[in-house]
Amino acid sequence: ADNGSDANDGLSKETALKTVAAAYAKTVTNHDDVIVLSSNAGHTLTSMLDVSKNRVHFVGAGAPGRKYGQRARLSMGVTTAATDIGAVKVTGIGCSFTNIKFTSTNTKAESIYTVVEGGEYTIYQNCEFYKGTDLNETTASELVANGDSTQYINCTFGSLADAVSGNIIRAAVRLTKGIAGAGKVARDNYFEN
């Protein structure tokens, strides 16, 4: 999204990586690696970001404390893979996301979510979850909550502009078990503000 290059090492602003996928590929599970997302532009995902490594942290460089309108954005448009069920899927342990707006406008039939949470002890703080398509789809949602002991602090779910219309019920947060993987189900989830 910025002027980085995926050939860089990603260890400084001057050697920034261009894509989030390249930054995530450089992380090591259980090392508490941090990926800082520029708030200058959106970060486009060309396929679902599958966060399966443990203790990887994503931090938006924008102003802290926003519940919505984050300037560091992870967004997915239309893709072709049936496995792209959302923009981001988390199954790692102890990961965190701070100051990020997650969006999906994917129209692929299987891509009816924005974030699919199935990890353990994940923290989302000052994040916004938005699904810009499938507003009339009863099984679609911004968030699948299949995580164990996940915390959502100062987060916004759904659109502040697009109405879910018609004679349907569409959840912003879906608790249906097993979407994030076999045996994945919401346990001890905490929502604050």
mmCIF file with all atom_site columns, C-alpha atoms in Angstrom, residues 50-157:
data_model
loop_
_atom_site.group_PDB
_atom_site.id
_atom_site.type_symbol
_atom_site.label_atom_id
_atom_site.label_alt_id
_atom_site.label_comp_id
_atom_site.label_asym_id
_atom_site.label_entity_id
_atom_site.label_seq_id
_atom_site.pdbx_PDB_ins_code
_atom_site.Cartn_x
_atom_site.Cartn_y
_atom_site.Cartn_z
_atom_site.occupancy
_atom_site.B_iso_or_equiv
_atom_site.pdbx_formal_charge
_atom_site.auth_seq_id
_atom_site.auth_comp_id
_atom_site.auth_asym_id
_atom_site.auth_atom_id
_atom_site.pdbx_PDB_model_num
ATOM 1   C CA . ASP A 1 50  ? -4.517  -16.969 7.309  1.00 0.00 ? 50  ASP A CA 1
ATOM 2   C CA . VAL A 1 51  ? -2.970  -16.073 10.672 1.00 0.00 ? 51  VAL A CA 1
ATOM 3   C CA . SER A 1 52  ? -2.038  -19.510 12.032 1.00 0.00 ? 52  SER A CA 1
ATOM 4   C CA . LYS A 1 53  ? 1.251   -18.569 13.721 1.00 0.00 ? 53  LYS A CA 1
ATOM 5   C CA . ASN A 1 54  ? 1.216   -17.896 17.465 1.00 0.00 ? 54  ASN A CA 1
ATOM 6   C CA . ARG A 1 55  ? 1.856   -14.514 19.081 1.00 0.00 ? 55  ARG A CA 1
ATOM 7   C CA . VAL A 1 56  ? 1.961   -12.323 15.983 1.00 0.00 ? 56  VAL A CA 1
ATOM 8   C CA . HIS A 1 57  ? 0.775   -8.755  16.501 1.00 0.00 ? 57  HIS A CA 1
ATOM 9   C CA . PHE A 1 58  ? -0.705  -6.332  13.941 1.00 0.00 ? 58  PHE A CA 1
ATOM 10  C CA . VAL A 1 59  ? -0.692  -2.640  14.861 1.00 0.00 ? 59  VAL A CA 1
ATOM 11  C CA . GLY A 1 60  ? -2.215  0.163   12.825 1.00 0.00 ? 60  GLY A CA 1
ATOM 12  C CA . ALA A 1 61  ? -0.052  3.285   12.983 1.00 0.00 ? 61  ALA A CA 1
ATOM 13  C CA . GLY A 1 62  ? -3.093  5.600   13.137 1.00 0.00 ? 62  GLY A CA 1
ATOM 14  C CA . ALA A 1 63  ? -4.391  7.473   16.156 1.00 0.00 ? 63  ALA A CA 1
ATOM 15  C CA . PRO A 1 64  ? -5.215  5.178   19.080 1.00 0.00 ? 64  PRO A CA 1
ATOM 16  C CA . GLY A 1 65  ? -8.650  5.181   20.664 1.00 0.00 ? 65  GLY A CA 1
ATOM 17  C CA . ARG A 1 66  ? -10.847 5.182   17.551 1.00 0.00 ? 66  ARG A CA 1
ATOM 18  C CA . LYS A 1 67  ? -13.729 2.715   17.614 1.00 0.00 ? 67  LYS A CA 1
ATOM 19  C CA . TYR A 1 68  ? -14.299 3.211   13.889 1.00 0.00 ? 68  TYR A CA 1
ATOM 20  C CA . GLY A 1 69  ? -12.731 5.034   10.966 1.00 0.00 ? 69  GLY A CA 1
ATOM 21  C CA . GLN A 1 70  ? -9.288  3.544   11.464 1.00 0.00 ? 70  GLN A CA 1
ATOM 22  C CA . ARG A 1 71  ? -6.886  4.695   8.774  1.00 0.00 ? 71  ARG A CA 1
ATOM 23  C CA . ALA A 1 72  ? -4.857  1.445   8.766  1.00 0.00 ? 72  ALA A CA 1
ATOM 24  C CA . ARG A 1 73  ? -7.103  -0.843  6.752  1.00 0.00 ? 73  ARG A CA 1
ATOM 25  C CA . LEU A 1 74  ? -6.913  -4.505  5.766  1.00 0.00 ? 74  LEU A CA 1
ATOM 26  C CA . SER A 1 75  ? -9.268  -4.912  2.822  1.00 0.00 ? 75  SER A CA 1
ATOM 27  C CA . MET A 1 76  ? -10.236 -7.637  0.414  1.00 0.00 ? 76  MET A CA 1
ATOM 28  C CA . GLY A 1 77  ? -11.998 -7.169  -2.901 1.00 0.00 ? 77  GLY A CA 1
ATOM 29  C CA . VAL A 1 78  ? -13.229 -9.894  -5.243 1.00 0.00 ? 78  VAL A CA 1
ATOM 30  C CA . THR A 1 79  ? -11.127 -13.067 -5.280 1.00 0.00 ? 79  THR A CA 1
ATOM 31  C CA . THR A 1 80  ? -11.527 -16.405 -7.058 1.00 0.00 ? 80  THR A CA 1
ATOM 32  C CA . ALA A 1 81  ? -10.592 -19.017 -4.425 1.00 0.00 ? 81  ALA A CA 1
ATOM 33  C CA . ALA A 1 82  ? -13.378 -20.848 -2.602 1.00 0.00 ? 82  ALA A CA 1
ATOM 34  C CA . THR A 1 83  ? -11.079 -20.961 0.466  1.00 0.00 ? 83  THR A CA 1
ATOM 35  C CA . ASP A 1 84  ? -11.235 -17.155 0.829  1.00 0.00 ? 84  ASP A CA 1
ATOM 36  C CA . ILE A 1 85  ? -14.153 -17.286 3.289  1.00 0.00 ? 85  ILE A CA 1
ATOM 37  C CA . GLY A 1 86  ? -13.108 -13.937 4.761  1.00 0.00 ? 86  GLY A CA 1
ATOM 38  C CA . ALA A 1 87  ? -10.415 -11.307 4.500  1.00 0.00 ? 87  ALA A CA 1
ATOM 39  C CA . VAL A 1 88  ? -8.634  -12.570 7.634  1.00 0.00 ? 88  VAL A CA 1
ATOM 40  C CA . LYS A 1 89  ? -8.812  -15.920 9.439  1.00 0.00 ? 89  LYS A CA 1
ATOM 41  C CA . VAL A 1 90  ? -7.097  -16.360 12.799 1.00 0.00 ? 90  VAL A CA 1
ATOM 42  C CA . THR A 1 91  ? -6.278  -19.747 14.349 1.00 0.00 ? 91  THR A CA 1
ATOM 43  C CA . GLY A 1 92  ? -3.025  -18.814 16.098 1.00 0.00 ? 92  GLY A CA 1
ATOM 44  C CA . ILE A 1 93  ? -2.642  -18.411 19.866 1.00 0.00 ? 93  ILE A CA 1
ATOM 45  C CA . GLY A 1 94  ? -2.046  -15.058 21.572 1.00 0.00 ? 94  GLY A CA 1
ATOM 46  C CA . CYS A 1 95  ? -2.271  -12.838 18.477 1.00 0.00 ? 95  CYS A CA 1
ATOM 47  C CA . SER A 1 96  ? -3.462  -9.237  18.610 1.00 0.00 ? 96  SER A CA 1
ATOM 48  C CA . PHE A 1 97  ? -4.879  -6.579  16.296 1.00 0.00 ? 97  PHE A CA 1
ATOM 49  C CA . THR A 1 98  ? -4.868  -2.901  17.275 1.00 0.00 ? 98  THR A CA 1
ATOM 50  C CA . ASN A 1 99  ? -6.157  0.209   15.443 1.00 0.00 ? 99  ASN A CA 1
ATOM 51  C CA . ILE A 1 100 ? -7.239  -1.636  12.264 1.00 0.00 ? 100 ILE A CA 1
ATOM 52  C CA . LYS A 1 101 ? -10.295 -1.500  10.011 1.00 0.00 ? 101 LYS A CA 1
ATOM 53  C CA . PHE A 1 102 ? -11.110 -4.872  8.420  1.00 0.00 ? 102 PHE A CA 1
ATOM 54  C CA . THR A 1 103 ? -13.204 -4.711  5.240  1.00 0.00 ? 103 THR A CA 1
ATOM 55  C CA . SER A 1 104 ? -14.428 -7.150  2.629  1.00 0.00 ? 104 SER A CA 1
ATOM 56  C CA . THR A 1 105 ? -16.358 -6.473  -0.551 1.00 0.00 ? 105 THR A CA 1
ATOM 57  C CA . ASN A 1 106 ? -15.774 -9.946  -1.934 1.00 0.00 ? 106 ASN A CA 1
ATOM 58  C CA . THR A 1 107 ? -18.695 -11.307 -3.961 1.00 0.00 ? 107 THR A CA 1
ATOM 59  C CA . LYS A 1 108 ? -17.326 -14.869 -4.206 1.00 0.00 ? 108 LYS A CA 1
ATOM 60  C CA . ALA A 1 109 ? -20.120 -17.196 -3.039 1.00 0.00 ? 109 ALA A CA 1
ATOM 61  C CA . GLU A 1 110 ? -18.033 -18.668 -0.187 1.00 0.00 ? 110 GLU A CA 1
ATOM 62  C CA . SER A 1 111 ? -16.674 -15.312 1.004  1.00 0.00 ? 111 SER A CA 1
ATOM 63  C CA . ILE A 1 112 ? -19.461 -14.140 3.264  1.00 0.00 ? 112 ILE A CA 1
ATOM 64  C CA . TYR A 1 113 ? -17.413 -12.972 6.272  1.00 0.00 ? 113 TYR A CA 1
ATOM 65  C CA . THR A 1 114 ? -14.788 -10.340 6.951  1.00 0.00 ? 114 THR A CA 1
ATOM 66  C CA . VAL A 1 115 ? -12.888 -11.788 9.943  1.00 0.00 ? 115 VAL A CA 1
ATOM 67  C CA . VAL A 1 116 ? -13.063 -15.446 10.974 1.00 0.00 ? 116 VAL A CA 1
ATOM 68  C CA . GLU A 1 117 ? -11.731 -15.727 14.524 1.00 0.00 ? 117 GLU A CA 1
ATOM 69  C CA . GLY A 1 118 ? -10.801 -19.224 15.678 1.00 0.00 ? 118 GLY A CA 1
ATOM 70  C CA . GLY A 1 119 ? -7.674  -18.632 17.740 1.00 0.00 ? 119 GLY A CA 1
ATOM 71  C CA . GLU A 1 120 ? -7.028  -18.549 21.460 1.00 0.00 ? 120 GLU A CA 1
ATOM 72  C CA . TYR A 1 121 ? -6.588  -15.420 23.568 1.00 0.00 ? 121 TYR A CA 1
ATOM 73  C CA . THR A 1 122 ? -6.708  -13.084 20.561 1.00 0.00 ? 122 THR A CA 1
ATOM 74  C CA . ILE A 1 123 ? -7.211  -9.402  21.350 1.00 0.00 ? 123 ILE A CA 1
ATOM 75  C CA . TYR A 1 124 ? -8.873  -6.911  18.998 1.00 0.00 ? 124 TYR A CA 1
ATOM 76  C CA . GLN A 1 125 ? -8.610  -3.351  20.270 1.00 0.00 ? 125 GLN A CA 1
ATOM 77  C CA . ASN A 1 126 ? -9.934  -0.217  18.539 1.00 0.00 ? 126 ASN A CA 1
ATOM 78  C CA . CYS A 1 127 ? -10.882 -2.220  15.453 1.00 0.00 ? 127 CYS A CA 1
ATOM 79  C CA . GLU A 1 128 ? -13.727 -1.921  12.959 1.00 0.00 ? 128 GLU A CA 1
ATOM 80  C CA . PHE A 1 129 ? -15.273 -4.887  11.127 1.00 0.00 ? 129 PHE A CA 1
ATOM 81  C CA . TYR A 1 130 ? -17.194 -4.193  7.893  1.00 0.00 ? 130 TYR A CA 1
ATOM 82  C CA . LYS A 1 131 ? -18.664 -6.426  5.165  1.00 0.00 ? 131 LYS A CA 1
ATOM 83  C CA . GLY A 1 132 ? -19.711 -4.225  2.254  1.00 0.00 ? 132 GLY A CA 1
ATOM 84  C CA . THR A 1 133 ? -21.464 -6.968  0.300  1.00 0.00 ? 133 THR A CA 1
ATOM 85  C CA . ASP A 1 134 ? -23.974 -9.707  1.142  1.00 0.00 ? 134 ASP A CA 1
ATOM 86  C CA . LEU A 1 135 ? -26.120 -7.273  3.121  1.00 0.00 ? 135 LEU A CA 1
ATOM 87  C CA . ASN A 1 136 ? -29.178 -9.355  2.172  1.00 0.00 ? 136 ASN A CA 1
ATOM 88  C CA . GLU A 1 137 ? -27.509 -12.726 2.920  1.00 0.00 ? 137 GLU A CA 1
ATOM 89  C CA . THR A 1 138 ? -28.735 -14.263 6.185  1.00 0.00 ? 138 THR A CA 1
ATOM 90  C CA . THR A 1 139 ? -25.594 -16.355 6.708  1.00 0.00 ? 139 THR A CA 1
ATOM 91  C CA . ALA A 1 140 ? -23.119 -13.496 6.096  1.00 0.00 ? 140 ALA A CA 1
ATOM 92  C CA . SER A 1 141 ? -21.512 -11.463 8.891  1.00 0.00 ? 141 SER A CA 1
ATOM 93  C CA . GLU A 1 142 ? -18.673 -9.117  9.692  1.00 0.00 ? 142 GLU A CA 1
ATOM 94  C CA . LEU A 1 143 ? -17.216 -11.449 12.318 1.00 0.00 ? 143 LEU A CA 1
ATOM 95  C CA . VAL A 1 144 ? -17.294 -15.174 12.991 1.00 0.00 ? 144 VAL A CA 1
ATOM 96  C CA . ALA A 1 145 ? -16.602 -15.600 16.717 1.00 0.00 ? 145 ALA A CA 1
ATOM 97  C CA . ASN A 1 146 ? -15.208 -19.138 17.025 1.00 0.00 ? 146 ASN A CA 1
ATOM 98  C CA . GLY A 1 147 ? -12.294 -18.145 19.264 1.00 0.00 ? 147 GLY A CA 1
ATOM 99  C CA . ASP A 1 148 ? -11.394 -19.279 22.761 1.00 0.00 ? 148 ASP A CA 1
ATOM 100 C CA . SER A 1 149 ? -11.047 -16.424 25.278 1.00 0.00 ? 149 SER A CA 1
ATOM 101 C CA . THR A 1 150 ? -11.065 -13.711 22.604 1.00 0.00 ? 150 THR A CA 1
ATOM 102 C CA . GLN A 1 151 ? -11.330 -10.087 23.706 1.00 0.00 ? 151 GLN A CA 1
ATOM 103 C CA . TYR A 1 152 ? -12.948 -7.298  21.655 1.00 0.00 ? 152 TYR A CA 1
ATOM 104 C CA . ILE A 1 153 ? -12.242 -3.900  23.216 1.00 0.00 ? 153 ILE A CA 1
ATOM 105 C CA . ASN A 1 154 ? -13.609 -0.625  21.750 1.00 0.00 ? 154 ASN A CA 1
ATOM 106 C CA . CYS A 1 155 ? -14.596 -2.286  18.469 1.00 0.00 ? 155 CYS A CA 1
ATOM 107 C CA . THR A 1 156 ? -17.381 -1.573  15.958 1.00 0.00 ? 156 THR A CA 1
ATOM 108 C CA . PHE A 1 157 ? -19.188 -4.320  14.032 1.00 0.00 ? 157 PHE A CA 1
#
